[in-house]
Every structure is written in structure tokens, then in C-alpha cells.
Coordinates of C-alpha atoms in Angstrom, one line a residue:
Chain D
X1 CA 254.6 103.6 -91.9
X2 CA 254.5 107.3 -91.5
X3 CA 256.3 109.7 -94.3
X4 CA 259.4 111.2 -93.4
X5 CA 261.7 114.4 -95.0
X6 CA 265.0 113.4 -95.8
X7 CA 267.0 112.8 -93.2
X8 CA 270.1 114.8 -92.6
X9 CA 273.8 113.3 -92.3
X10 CA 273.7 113.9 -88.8
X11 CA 270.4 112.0 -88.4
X12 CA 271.6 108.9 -90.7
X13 CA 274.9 108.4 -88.4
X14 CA 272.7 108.4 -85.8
X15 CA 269.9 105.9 -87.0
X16 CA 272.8 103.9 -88.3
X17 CA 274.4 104.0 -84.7
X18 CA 271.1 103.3 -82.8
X19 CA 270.1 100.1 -85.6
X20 CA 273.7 98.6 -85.3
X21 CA 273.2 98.6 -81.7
X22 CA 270.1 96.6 -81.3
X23 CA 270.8 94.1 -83.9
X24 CA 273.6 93.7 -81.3
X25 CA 272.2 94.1 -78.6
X26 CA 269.1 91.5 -79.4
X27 CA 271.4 88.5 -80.9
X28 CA 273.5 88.6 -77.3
X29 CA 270.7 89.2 -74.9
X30 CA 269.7 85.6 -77.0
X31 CA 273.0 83.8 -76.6
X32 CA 274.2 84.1 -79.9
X33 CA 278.4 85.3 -80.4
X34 CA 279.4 87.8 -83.3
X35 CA 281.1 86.7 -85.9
X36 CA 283.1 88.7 -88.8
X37 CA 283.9 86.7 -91.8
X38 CA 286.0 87.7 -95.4
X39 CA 284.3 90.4 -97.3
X40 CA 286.5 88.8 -100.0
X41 CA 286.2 85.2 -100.7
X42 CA 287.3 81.9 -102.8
X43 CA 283.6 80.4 -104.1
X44 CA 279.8 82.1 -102.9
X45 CA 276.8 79.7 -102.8
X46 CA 275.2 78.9 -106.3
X47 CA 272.4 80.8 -107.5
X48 CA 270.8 81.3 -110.7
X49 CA 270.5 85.0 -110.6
X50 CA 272.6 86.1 -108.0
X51 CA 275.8 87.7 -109.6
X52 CA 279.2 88.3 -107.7
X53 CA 281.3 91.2 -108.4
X54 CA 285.2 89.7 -109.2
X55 CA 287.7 90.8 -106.9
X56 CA 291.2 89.1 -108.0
X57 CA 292.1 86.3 -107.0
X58 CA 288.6 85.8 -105.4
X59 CA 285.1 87.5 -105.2
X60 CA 283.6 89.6 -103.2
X61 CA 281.1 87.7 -101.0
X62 CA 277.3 87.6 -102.1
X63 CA 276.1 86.1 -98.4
X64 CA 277.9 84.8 -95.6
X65 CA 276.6 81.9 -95.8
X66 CA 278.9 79.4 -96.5
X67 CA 281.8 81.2 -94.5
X68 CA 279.5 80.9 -91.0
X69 CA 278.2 77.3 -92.1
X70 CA 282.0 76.7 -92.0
X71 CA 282.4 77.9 -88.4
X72 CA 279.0 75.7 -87.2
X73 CA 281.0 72.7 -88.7
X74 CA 283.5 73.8 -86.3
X75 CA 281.9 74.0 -83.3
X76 CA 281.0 77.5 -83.4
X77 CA 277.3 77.7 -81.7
X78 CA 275.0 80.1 -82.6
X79 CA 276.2 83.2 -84.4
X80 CA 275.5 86.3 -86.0
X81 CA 276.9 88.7 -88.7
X82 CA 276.2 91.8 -89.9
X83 CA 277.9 91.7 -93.3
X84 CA 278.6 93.2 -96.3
X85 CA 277.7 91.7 -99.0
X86 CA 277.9 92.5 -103.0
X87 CA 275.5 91.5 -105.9
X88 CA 276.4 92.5 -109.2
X89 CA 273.9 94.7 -111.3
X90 CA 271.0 95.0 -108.9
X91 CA 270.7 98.8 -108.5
X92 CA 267.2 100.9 -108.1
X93 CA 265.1 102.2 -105.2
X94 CA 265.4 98.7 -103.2
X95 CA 268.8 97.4 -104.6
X96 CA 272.2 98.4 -104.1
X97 CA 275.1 96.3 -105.3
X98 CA 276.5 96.8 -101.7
X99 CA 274.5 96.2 -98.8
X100 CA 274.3 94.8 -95.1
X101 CA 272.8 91.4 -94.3
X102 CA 272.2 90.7 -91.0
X103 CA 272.9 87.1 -90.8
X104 CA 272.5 84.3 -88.6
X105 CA 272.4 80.6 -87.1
X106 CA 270.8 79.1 -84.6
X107 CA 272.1 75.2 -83.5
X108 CA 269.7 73.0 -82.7
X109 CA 266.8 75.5 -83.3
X110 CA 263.6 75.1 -85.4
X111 CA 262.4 77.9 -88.2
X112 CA 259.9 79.1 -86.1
X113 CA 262.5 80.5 -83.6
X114 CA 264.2 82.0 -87.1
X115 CA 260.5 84.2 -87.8
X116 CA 260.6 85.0 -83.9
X117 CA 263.8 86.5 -84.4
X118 CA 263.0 88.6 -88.1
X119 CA 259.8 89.5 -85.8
X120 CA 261.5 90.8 -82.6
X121 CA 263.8 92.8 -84.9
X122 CA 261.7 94.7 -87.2
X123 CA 260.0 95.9 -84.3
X124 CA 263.2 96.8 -82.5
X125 CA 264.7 98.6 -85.4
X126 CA 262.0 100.5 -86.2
X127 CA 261.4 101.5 -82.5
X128 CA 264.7 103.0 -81.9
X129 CA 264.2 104.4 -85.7
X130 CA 261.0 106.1 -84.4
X131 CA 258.8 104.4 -87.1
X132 CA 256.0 102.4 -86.4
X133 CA 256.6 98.4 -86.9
X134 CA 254.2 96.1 -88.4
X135 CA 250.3 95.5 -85.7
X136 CA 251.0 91.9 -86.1
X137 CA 252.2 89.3 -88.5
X138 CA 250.8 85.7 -90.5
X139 CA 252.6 83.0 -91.6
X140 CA 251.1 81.8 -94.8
X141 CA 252.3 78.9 -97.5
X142 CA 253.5 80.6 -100.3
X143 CA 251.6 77.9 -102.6
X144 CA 249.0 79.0 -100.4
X145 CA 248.7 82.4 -101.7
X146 CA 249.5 81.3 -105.6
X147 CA 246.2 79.9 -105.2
X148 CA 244.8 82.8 -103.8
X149 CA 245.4 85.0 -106.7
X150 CA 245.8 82.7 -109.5
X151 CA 243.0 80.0 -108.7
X152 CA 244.9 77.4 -108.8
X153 CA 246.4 74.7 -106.5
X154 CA 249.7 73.9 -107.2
X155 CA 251.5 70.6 -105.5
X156 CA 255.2 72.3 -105.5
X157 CA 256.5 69.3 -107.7
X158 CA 254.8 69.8 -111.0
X159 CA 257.4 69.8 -114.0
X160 CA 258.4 72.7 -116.2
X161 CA 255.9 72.1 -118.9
X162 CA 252.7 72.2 -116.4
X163 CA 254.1 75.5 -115.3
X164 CA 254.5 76.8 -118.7
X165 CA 250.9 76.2 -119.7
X166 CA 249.8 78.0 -116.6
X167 CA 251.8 81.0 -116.9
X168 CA 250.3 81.1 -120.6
X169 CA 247.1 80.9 -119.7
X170 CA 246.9 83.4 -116.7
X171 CA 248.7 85.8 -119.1
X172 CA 252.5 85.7 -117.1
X173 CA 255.4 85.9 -119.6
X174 CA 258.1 83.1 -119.1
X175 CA 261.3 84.1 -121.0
X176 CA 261.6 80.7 -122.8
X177 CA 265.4 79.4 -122.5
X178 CA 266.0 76.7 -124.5
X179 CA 266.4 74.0 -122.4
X180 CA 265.3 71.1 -123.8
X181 CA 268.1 69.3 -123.6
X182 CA 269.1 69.6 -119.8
X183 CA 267.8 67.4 -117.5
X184 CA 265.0 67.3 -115.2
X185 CA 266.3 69.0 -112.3
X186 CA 267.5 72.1 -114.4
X187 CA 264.5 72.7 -116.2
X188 CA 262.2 72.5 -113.1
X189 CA 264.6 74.9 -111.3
X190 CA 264.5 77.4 -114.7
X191 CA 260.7 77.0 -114.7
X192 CA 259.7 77.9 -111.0
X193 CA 262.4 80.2 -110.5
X194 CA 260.6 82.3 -113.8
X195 CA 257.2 81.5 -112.4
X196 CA 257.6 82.6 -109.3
X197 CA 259.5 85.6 -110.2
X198 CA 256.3 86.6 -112.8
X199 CA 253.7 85.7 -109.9
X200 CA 255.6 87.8 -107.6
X201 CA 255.7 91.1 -109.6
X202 CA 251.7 90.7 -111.4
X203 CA 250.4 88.7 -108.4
X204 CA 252.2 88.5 -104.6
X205 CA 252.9 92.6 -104.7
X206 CA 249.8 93.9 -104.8
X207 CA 248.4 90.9 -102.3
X208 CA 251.5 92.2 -99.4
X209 CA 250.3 95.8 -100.3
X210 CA 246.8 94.9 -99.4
X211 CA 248.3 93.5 -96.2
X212 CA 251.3 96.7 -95.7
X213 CA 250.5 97.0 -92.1
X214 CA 250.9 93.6 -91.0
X215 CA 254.2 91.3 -91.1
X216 CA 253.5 88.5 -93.7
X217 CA 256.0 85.3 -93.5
X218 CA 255.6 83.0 -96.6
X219 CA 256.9 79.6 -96.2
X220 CA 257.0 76.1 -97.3
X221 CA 258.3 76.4 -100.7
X222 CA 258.2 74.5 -103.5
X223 CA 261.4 71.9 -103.4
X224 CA 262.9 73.4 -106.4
X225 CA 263.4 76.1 -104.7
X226 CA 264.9 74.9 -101.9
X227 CA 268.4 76.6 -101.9
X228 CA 270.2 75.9 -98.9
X229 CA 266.9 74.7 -97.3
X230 CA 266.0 71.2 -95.9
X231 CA 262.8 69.4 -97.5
X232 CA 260.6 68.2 -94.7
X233 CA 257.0 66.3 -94.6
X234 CA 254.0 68.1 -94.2
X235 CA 250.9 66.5 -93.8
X236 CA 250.7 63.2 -96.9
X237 CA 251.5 65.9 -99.8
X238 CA 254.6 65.9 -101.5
X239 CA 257.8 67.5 -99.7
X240 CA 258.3 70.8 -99.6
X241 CA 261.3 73.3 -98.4
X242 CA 261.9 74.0 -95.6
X243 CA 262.3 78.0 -96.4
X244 CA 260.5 81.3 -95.3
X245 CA 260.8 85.0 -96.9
X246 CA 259.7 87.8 -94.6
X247 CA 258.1 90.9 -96.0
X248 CA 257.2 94.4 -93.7
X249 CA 255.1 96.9 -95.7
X250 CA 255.3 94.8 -99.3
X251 CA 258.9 94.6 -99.1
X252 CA 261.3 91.5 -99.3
X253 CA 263.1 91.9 -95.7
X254 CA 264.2 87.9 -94.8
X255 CA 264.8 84.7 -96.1
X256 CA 265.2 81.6 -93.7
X257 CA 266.6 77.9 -93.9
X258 CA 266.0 75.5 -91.7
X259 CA 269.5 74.5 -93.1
X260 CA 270.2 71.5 -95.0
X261 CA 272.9 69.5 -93.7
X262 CA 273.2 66.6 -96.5
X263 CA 276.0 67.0 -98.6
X264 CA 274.9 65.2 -101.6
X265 CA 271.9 67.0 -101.5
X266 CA 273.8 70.1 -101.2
X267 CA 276.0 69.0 -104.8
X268 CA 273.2 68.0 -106.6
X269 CA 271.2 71.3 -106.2
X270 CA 274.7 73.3 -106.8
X271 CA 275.1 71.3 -109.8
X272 CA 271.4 71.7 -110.9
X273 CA 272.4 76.1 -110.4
X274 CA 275.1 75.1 -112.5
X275 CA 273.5 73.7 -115.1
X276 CA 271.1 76.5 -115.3
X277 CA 273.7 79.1 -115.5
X278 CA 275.1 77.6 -118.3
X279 CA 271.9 77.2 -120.4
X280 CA 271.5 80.9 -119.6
X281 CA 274.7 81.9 -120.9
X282 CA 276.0 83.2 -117.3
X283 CA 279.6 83.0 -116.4
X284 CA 280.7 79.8 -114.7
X285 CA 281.1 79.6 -110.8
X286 CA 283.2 76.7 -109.2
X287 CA 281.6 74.5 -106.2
X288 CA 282.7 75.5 -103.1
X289 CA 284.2 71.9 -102.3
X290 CA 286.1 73.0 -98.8
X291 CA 282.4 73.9 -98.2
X292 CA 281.1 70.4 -99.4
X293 CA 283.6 68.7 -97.7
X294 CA 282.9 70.5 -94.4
X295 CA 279.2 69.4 -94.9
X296 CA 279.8 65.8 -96.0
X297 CA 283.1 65.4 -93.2
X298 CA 282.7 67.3 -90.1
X299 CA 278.7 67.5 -90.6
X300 CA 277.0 70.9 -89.8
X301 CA 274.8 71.1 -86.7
X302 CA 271.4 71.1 -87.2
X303 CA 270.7 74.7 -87.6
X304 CA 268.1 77.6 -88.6
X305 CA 269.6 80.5 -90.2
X306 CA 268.4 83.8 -91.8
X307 CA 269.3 86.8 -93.7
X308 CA 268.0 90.0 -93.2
X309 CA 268.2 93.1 -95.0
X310 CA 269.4 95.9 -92.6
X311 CA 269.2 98.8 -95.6
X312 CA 265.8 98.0 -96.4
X313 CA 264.5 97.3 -92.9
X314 CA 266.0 101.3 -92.1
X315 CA 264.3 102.3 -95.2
X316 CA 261.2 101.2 -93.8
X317 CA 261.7 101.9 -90.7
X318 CA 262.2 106.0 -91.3
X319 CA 259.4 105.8 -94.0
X320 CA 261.4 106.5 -97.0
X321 CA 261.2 104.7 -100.1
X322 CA 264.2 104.4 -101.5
X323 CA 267.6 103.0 -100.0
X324 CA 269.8 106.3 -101.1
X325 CA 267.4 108.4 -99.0
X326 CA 269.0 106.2 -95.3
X327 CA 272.4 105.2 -96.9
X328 CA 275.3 106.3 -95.4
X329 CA 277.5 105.8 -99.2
X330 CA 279.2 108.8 -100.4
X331 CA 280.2 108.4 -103.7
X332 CA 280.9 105.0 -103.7
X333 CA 279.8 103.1 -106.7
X334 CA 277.3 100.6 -107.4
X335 CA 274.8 102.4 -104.7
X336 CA 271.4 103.6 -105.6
X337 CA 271.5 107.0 -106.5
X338 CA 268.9 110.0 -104.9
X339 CA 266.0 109.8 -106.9
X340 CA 266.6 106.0 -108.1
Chain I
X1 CA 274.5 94.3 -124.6
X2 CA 273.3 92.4 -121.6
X3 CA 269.9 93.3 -119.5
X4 CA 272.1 94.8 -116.4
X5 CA 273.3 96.9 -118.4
X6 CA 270.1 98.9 -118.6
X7 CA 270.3 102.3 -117.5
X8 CA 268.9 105.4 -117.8
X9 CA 269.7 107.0 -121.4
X10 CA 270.9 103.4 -122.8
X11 CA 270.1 103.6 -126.2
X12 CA 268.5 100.5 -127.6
X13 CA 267.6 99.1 -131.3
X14 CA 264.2 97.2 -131.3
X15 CA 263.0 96.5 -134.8
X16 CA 264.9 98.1 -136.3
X17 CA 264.3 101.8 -134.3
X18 CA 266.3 103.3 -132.0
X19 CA 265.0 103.7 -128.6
X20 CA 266.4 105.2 -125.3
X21 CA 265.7 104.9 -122.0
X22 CA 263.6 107.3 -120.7
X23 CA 262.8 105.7 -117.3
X24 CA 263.9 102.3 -115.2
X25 CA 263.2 100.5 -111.9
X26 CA 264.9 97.1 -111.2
X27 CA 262.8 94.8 -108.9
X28 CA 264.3 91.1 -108.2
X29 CA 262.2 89.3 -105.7
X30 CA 264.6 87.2 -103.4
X31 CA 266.1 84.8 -105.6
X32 CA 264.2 84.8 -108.4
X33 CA 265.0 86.8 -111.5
X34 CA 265.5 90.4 -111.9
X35 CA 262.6 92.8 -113.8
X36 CA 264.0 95.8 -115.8
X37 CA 260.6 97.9 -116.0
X38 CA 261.5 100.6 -118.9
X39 CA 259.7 103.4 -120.4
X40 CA 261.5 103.7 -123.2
X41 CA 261.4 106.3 -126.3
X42 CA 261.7 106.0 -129.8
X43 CA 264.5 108.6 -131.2
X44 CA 262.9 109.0 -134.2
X45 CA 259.0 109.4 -133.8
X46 CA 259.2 110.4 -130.0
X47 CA 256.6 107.9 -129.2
X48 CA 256.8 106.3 -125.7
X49 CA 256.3 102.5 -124.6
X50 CA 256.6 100.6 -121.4
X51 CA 259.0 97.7 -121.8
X52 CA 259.9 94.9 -118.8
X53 CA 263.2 92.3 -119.8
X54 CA 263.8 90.1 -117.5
X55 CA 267.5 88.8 -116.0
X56 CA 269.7 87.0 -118.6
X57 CA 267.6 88.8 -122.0
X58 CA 270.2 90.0 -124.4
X59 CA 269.5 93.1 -126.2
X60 CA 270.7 95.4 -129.3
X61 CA 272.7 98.6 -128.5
X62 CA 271.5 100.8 -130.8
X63 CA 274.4 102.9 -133.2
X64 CA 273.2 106.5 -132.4
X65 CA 275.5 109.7 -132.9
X66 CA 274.2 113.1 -132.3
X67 CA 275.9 115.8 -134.8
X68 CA 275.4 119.6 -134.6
X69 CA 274.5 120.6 -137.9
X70 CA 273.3 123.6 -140.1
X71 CA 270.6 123.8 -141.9
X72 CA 271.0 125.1 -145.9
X73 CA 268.0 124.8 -147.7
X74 CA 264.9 122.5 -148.7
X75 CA 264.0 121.5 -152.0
X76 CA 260.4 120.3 -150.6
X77 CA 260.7 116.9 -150.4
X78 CA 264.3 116.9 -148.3
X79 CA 265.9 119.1 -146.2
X80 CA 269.4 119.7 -146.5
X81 CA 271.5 119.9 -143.8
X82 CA 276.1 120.6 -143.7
X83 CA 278.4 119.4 -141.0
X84 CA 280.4 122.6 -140.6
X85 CA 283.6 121.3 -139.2
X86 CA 283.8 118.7 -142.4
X87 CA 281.5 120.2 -144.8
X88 CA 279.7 117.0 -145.1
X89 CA 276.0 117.3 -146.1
X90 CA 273.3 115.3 -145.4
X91 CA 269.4 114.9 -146.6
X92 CA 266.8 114.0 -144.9
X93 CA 263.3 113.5 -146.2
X94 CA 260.7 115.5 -145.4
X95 CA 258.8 113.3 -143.2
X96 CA 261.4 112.7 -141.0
X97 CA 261.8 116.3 -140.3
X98 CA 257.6 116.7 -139.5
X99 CA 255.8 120.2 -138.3
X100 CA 259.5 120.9 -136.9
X101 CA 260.3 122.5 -140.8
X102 CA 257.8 125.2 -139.9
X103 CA 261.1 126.5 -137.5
X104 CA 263.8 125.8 -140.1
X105 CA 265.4 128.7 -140.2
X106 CA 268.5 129.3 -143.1
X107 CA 272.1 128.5 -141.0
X108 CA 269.9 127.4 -138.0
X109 CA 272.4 124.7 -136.3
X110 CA 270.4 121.8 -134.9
X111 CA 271.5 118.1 -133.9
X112 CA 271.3 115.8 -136.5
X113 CA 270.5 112.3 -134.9
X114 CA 272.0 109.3 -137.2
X115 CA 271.4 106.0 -136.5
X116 CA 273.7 103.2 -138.2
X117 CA 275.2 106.3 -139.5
X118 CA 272.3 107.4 -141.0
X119 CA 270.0 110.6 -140.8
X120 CA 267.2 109.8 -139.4
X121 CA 265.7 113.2 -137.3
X122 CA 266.3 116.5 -136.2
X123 CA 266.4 118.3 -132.9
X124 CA 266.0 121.8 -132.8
X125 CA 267.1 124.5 -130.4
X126 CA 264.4 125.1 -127.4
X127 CA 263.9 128.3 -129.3
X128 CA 264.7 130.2 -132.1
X129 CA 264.0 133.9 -133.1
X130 CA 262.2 134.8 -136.5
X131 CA 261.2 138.3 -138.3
X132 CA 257.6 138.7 -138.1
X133 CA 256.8 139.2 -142.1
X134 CA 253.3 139.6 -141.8
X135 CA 250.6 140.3 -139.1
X136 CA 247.1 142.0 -138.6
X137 CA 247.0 145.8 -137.6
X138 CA 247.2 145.8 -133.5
X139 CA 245.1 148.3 -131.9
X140 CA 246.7 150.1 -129.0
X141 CA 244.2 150.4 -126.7
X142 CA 244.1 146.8 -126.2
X143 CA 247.7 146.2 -125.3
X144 CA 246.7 145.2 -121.5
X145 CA 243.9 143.2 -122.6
X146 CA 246.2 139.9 -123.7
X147 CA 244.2 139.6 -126.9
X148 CA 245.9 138.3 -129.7
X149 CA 246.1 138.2 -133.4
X150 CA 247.5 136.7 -136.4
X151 CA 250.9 136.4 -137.7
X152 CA 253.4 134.9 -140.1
X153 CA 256.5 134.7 -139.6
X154 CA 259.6 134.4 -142.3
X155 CA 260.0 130.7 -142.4
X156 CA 256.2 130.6 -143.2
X157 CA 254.7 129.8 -139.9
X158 CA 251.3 131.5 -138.6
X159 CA 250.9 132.1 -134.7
X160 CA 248.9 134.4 -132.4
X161 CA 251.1 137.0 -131.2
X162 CA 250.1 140.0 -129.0
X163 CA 248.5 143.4 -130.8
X164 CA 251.8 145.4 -130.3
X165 CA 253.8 143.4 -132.8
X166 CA 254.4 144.6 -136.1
X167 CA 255.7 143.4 -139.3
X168 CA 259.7 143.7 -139.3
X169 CA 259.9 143.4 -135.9
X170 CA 261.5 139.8 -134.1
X171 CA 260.4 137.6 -131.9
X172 CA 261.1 134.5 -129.8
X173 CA 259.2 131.2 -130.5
X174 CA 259.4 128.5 -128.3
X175 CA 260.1 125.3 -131.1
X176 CA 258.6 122.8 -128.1
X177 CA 254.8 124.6 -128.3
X178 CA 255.1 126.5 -131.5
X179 CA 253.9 129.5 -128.8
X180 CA 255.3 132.8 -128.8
X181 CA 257.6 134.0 -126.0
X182 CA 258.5 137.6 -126.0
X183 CA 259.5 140.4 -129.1
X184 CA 263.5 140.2 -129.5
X185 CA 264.3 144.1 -129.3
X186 CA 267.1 145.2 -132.3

């Protein structure tokens, strides 16, 4: 990636213009129709640490997610977004509490075609940004590279105490909730989710900085993790999710699903988010049931979907290194500020 | 107070000390929980530490008021110090106040930090101009030269000042350094 000044107003309009216009232009040339869905919204998907900002009688939407799963129920097809989307108290160089997500879905496609996408564009991005994209990219398993840096081989299903003792003795600080007394599913969500978060800041950064000029995928993860994601065989170990994270330069870019489509599935892990939330002391969010119910009546397609973000991937792609130096927010709050 | 509410200049209590933020970066990967990487500093001893929380930590807002205050006198062990708007006066012990009594000047108004509504430090102006009370001969000839000597000035401080200065005269110290800055004409 090559250094940049600050760019002007002028030039932001214009790499604004020029990126908005081959997102567009690449998701049509590949079939896929443009969607817009409510910036404000009834219920956002479950996540531990993923905070929506109120906006009476609803809240503004943390992903599109659900909204465009909604619309595949419905016969949509493949389609695409470029959203905004709000998360509440994540503000610094990378974060903004408003930001664009690219997102979407391909019926009947497999995650591969998902990476293809993130692949073809970061490279198109960054060409019409006059950066210089990524010489090529790997796929690796994220349990893969744990091993890589910590030594040890995890199967994805060991239970909260296992992790615990391996965070302790490689030296990575779990915050200890005291969840004792929840059940299986919400402790082993509370103890990967911390792991991984540790590994990821003492361990995976420096291993994508080693790699900055390459595109790295990470996939199969652990089924705790799974999110919105399917679980799926691979070779005779256990199950793991069907899920990939993108990263250009060490930075977080994409996260894909090969989507689940079982309903009860879908409630349990909700309920598991729930749980979690609660032993952490974070408001309560209601289950999106007309979501549920779409899953569990109409069915949704089988589908790969992604999120990309489009801040961050401009960020990159002009060489800055922080999202106030390519943002086009004047004033408005809950942006990084110059400097952040 | 609640991790996200981190922020540059947050003032936190941590053992009992108040600390504020000198320094913060948020990093969150994907959907795991957000780090608060802090460089945070302690109000009363100035010392600096690197802190991370992580999402969902609570943490202690720390009580601290800053009040501009004069100085009145010292009786050696304390320093005394008077709220002029509500005559109120205040002691703090002479630890707490350091090498920074060396540039206690009578009246001089500083901040007066309190924490739980207690004195606990001073801060003093950037500078402050004293009267030079004693100081070696100068010799002229060496005025160019930037050679210094000796002096003490009337709160009882001794610095290197240039030759030219002379006893009576004023000049500015920088309270940061303890260096001299330039002579204070009338």
C-alpha cells in the first residue's frame, strides 16, 4: 500500500463517487439486483458485543442482514446493499459508530464464490482509488493459524474450561464472567468469543502483518462461533462453521456465511447470545421472531452472503490509516475524529 | 462507568488513585470483544501506565475537581493554599507538593487538584517570574559566549543563568524544566 497526503474534499467526493460506482457496477455485471432496506429497524441479529444505538420506537440497524434474508425468503434472488449501518461505542482509527457495509447474497451459491467476490472487489476498489490491491490471496483455517502461533491444535469444540487453561498458560488474559451457572452453550460461546478476541490482538495481528501484501481469508470456524453461519463436515473431525473473515493489509475487511437456513438452529444460537448478554450485564434485545418465522415458514434459499466494509476498504485503498482521513462526515457524531 | 465510555481525558479511580486518560485506541476484531488500549496517567504522581479493558469491564469514575487557588505560606511540612472567591483554605503536605515548592511563590495562583474532595497536588503556571536575590559577578566580556553561572533566586531556588544578570533584577523560569527563560525588564 503506498502512503498518501490527506486527501482534499474534492478528492474524497470523488473516490467516494468512483468506489460507489464499482461496487455497483461489479454486483450487476454478476446478476445480482440492488436492494435498499430500513436504516431504522424493529429487532438486529444477536450478538454478544455488537451494540445498537436506540432510535424510538426501533433501532438503528447494526447489518442488514436480517432485512435482506427476509427478501430471499421472498423470492428475491441474489442481492446486494450498500448500507448504513450503526454500532454503538466503537470509535478509533478503524471504527466509526456509522459506517457502510457492502452487503450481499447469493442463492444457490457456495462460499467460495462469496471470497471470489471480496477478492474481485478489493482489487476493483483500490484500482479506481489508484492504490495498489493485495499480489494475491490464501485461504487458511483460522484453527489453522491458532496453531501456528500458539502451538497448539485445537478441535473447535473443546469446552470453556480447556480454553481457560490455555489462555492461562500462553499468558492471554480472559476477563472471567461469572458464569458458572449458565449452561453449556453460553459458556462455550463467552469462552471462544474471549479467546479468540485475545489471540487476535497478541497473536493473528502480527501474523496478517507479516503477510500485509497478500489477501488472507480465514475460514472454518469454530461452531461456537458460528453466527448466522451453517456447520458443515470437513474431513472425520468435528463440524465446524461454515464462516470466512477477509483481511487486506492486517485489517478486518469481510465476513461470510454460507447462511444457515434452520430455524431452530437459528433460536437456539440467538438464545445462547441472549444468555450471554445477560450474564454480562448488557441490555436485553428481543428475537427477531418475524425473522424466525420467515426462516422456519417460507424457508430461506440456500444462500452465501457477505459483509464488507466499504470505509475501511477506501482507507486502504488511498493508504491512509485512519477512517477520518477518507470520510466524507462533517460534524456528525459518533465518527472517528482526525487524528483518532 | 462503563468501558465505552473510555475517552480521552476520562478520569479514572484505580486503587484508590486517580488516573486520566492520556491516550486510547479501540480495536474489536469482527465479532469478538472490543480492546480499550489506554496509556493512562496518574493525577497525583504523574507516572504513566499502559492499561487494555476489554468490552463489558466496569470501571470507577474518579471524583476529581480542579480549583485555582493561591498560594499563602508554608510552615515546612504543609503548604497552605486559599480559595479566593470563598476564602476556603486548604493544606497540603509537603510531599504532595515535591521539587514544585522550589517555584512557590507568595499569592502565586495555581490549580489545586482534589480528589474525593480532597487536596491531593498542585499544578503550577508554565512559568513564573522571580527576583534574582543572589548571583555570582558576570563578567562582560563573555556576554556572547553563552556561559553561565550561578544564582538564587527569592523563593530559594539555585539555577544557571547567563553572566549579565544581576542581583535585583527578574527573570522568567520555566516551572516544567526548572530552566531559565529570559530577564523580565522593570
Amino acid at each position: 500500500m503506498r502512503r498518501a497526503a490527506p486527501l482534499g474534499w474534492p478528492e474524497r467526493v470523488d473516490l467516494w463517487d468512483r468506489a460507489l460506482a464499482v461496487v455497483r457496477a461489479h454486483f450487476r455485471g454478476e446478476g445480482l439486483r440492488e436492494v435498499s432496506t430500513p436504516v431504522r429497524v424493529a429487532h438486529v441479529a444477536l450478538e454478544p458485543y455488537i451494540e445498537p444505538i436506540a432510535a424510538p420506537p426501533g433501532l438503528l440497524a447494526t447489518s442488514p442482514e436480517l432485512a435482506m434474508k427476509r427478501l430471499l425468503c421472498r423470492g428475491s434472488g441474489s442481492i446486494f446493499q450498500i448500507a448504513h449501518v450503526f454500532r454503538r461505542a466503537e470509535i478509533g482509527a478503524r471504527h466509526s459508530e456509522e459506517f457502510h457495509l457492502i452487503e450481499w447474497y447469493r442463492v444457490e451459491a457456495a462460499l467460495a464464490e462469496g471470497r471470489r467476490d471480496v477478492e474481485a472487489l478489493v482489487a476493483a476498489v483500490i484500482e479506481v482509488a489508484g492504490g495498489e490491491g493485495p499480489r494475491r490471496w490464501e485461504s487458511h483455517g483460522i484453527l489453522d493459524v491458532v496453531d501456528e502461533t500458539l502451538g497448539v491444535r485445537l478441535r473447535g469444540d473443546e469446552e470453556a474450561g480447556v480454553l481457560a487453561e490455555l489462555a492461562a498458560a500462553r499468558g492471554l488474559p480472559l476477563v472471567a464472567v461469572g458464569l458458572d451457572d449458565h449452561d453449556l452453550e453460553v459458556r462455550r460461546l463467552a469462552a471462544w468469543t474471549a479467546f479468540l478476541s485475545e489471540w487476535s490482538d497478541r497473536h493473528l495481528d502480527p501474523w496478517l502483518l507479516a503477510r500485509a501484501e497478500r489477501g488472507i481469508h480465514l475460514g472454518d470456524f469454530p461452531p461456537a462461533l458460528a453466527a448466522l453461519a451453517e456447520l458443515v463436515e470437513v474431513g472425520d473431525g468435528p463440524r465446524v462453521a461454515a464462516r470466512f473473515e477477509s483481511f487486506v493489509g492486517g485489517v478486518e475487511l469481510a465476513n461470510g456465511y454460507q447462511e444457515l437456513r434452520d430455524a431452530g438452529d437459528q433460536r437456539r444460537r440467538f438464545v445462547a447470545v441472549a444468555g450471554l448478554r445477560r450474564a454480562l450485564g448488557l441490555p436485553p434485545l428481543a428475537l427477531d421472531q418475524a425473522f424466525l418465522g420467515d426462516l422456519e415458514g417460507r424457508g430461506l434459499p440456500r444462500a452465501a452472503g457477505v459483509a464488507l466494509g466499504l470505509d475501511r476498504l477506501l482507507m486502504l485503498a488511498v493508504g491512509a490509516s485512519s477512517l477520518a482521513d477518507i470520510s466524507l462526515a462533517l460534524g456528525a457524531p459518533g465518527h472517528p475524529a482526525d487524528g483518532a | 462507568m462503563d468501558v465505552s465510555d473510555l475517552r480521552k481525558n476520562a478520569k479514572l479511580q484505580i486503587d484508590g488513585h486517580p488516573y486520566v486518560v492520556v491516550d486510547f485506541q479501540f480495536v474489536k476484531p469482527g465479532k469478538g470483544q472490543g480492546l480499550y488500549k489506554c496509556k493512562i496517567k496518574n493525577m497525583i504522581t504523574g507516572s504513566v501506565l499502559d492499561r487494555t479493558w476489554r468490552s463489558g469491564e466496569k470501571l470507577e469514575a474518579a471524583n476529581v475537581e480542579s480549583r485555582k487557588m493561591q498560594y499563602l505560606f508554608s510552615t515546612g511540612e504543609a503548604f497552605a493554599f486559599m480559595d479566593n472567591q470563598t476564602y476556603e483554605q486548604v493544606e497540603l503536605a509537603a510531599d504532595l507538593i515535591g521539587d514544585d515548592a522550589r517555584f512557590l511563590l507568595d499569592n502565586l495562583e495555581c490549580d489545586v487538584l482534589f480528589f474525593n474532595d480532597r487536596p491531593v497536588g498542585v499544578s503550577l503556571p508554565s512559568h513564573i517570574v522571580v527576583e534574582v536575590i543572589e548571583a555570582e559577578p558576570g563578567v562582560k566580556a563573555d556576554n556572547a559566549t553563552g556561559m553561565t553561572k550561578g544564582a538564587t533566586v527569592s523563593t530559594g531556588y539555585n539555577l544557571q543563568v547567563p553572566l549579565f544578570i544581576k542581583v535585583g533584577e527578574r527573570i522568567k523560569i520555566d516551572t516544567r524544566t526548572g530552566d531559565y527563560i529570559e530577564r523580565v525588564n522593570n
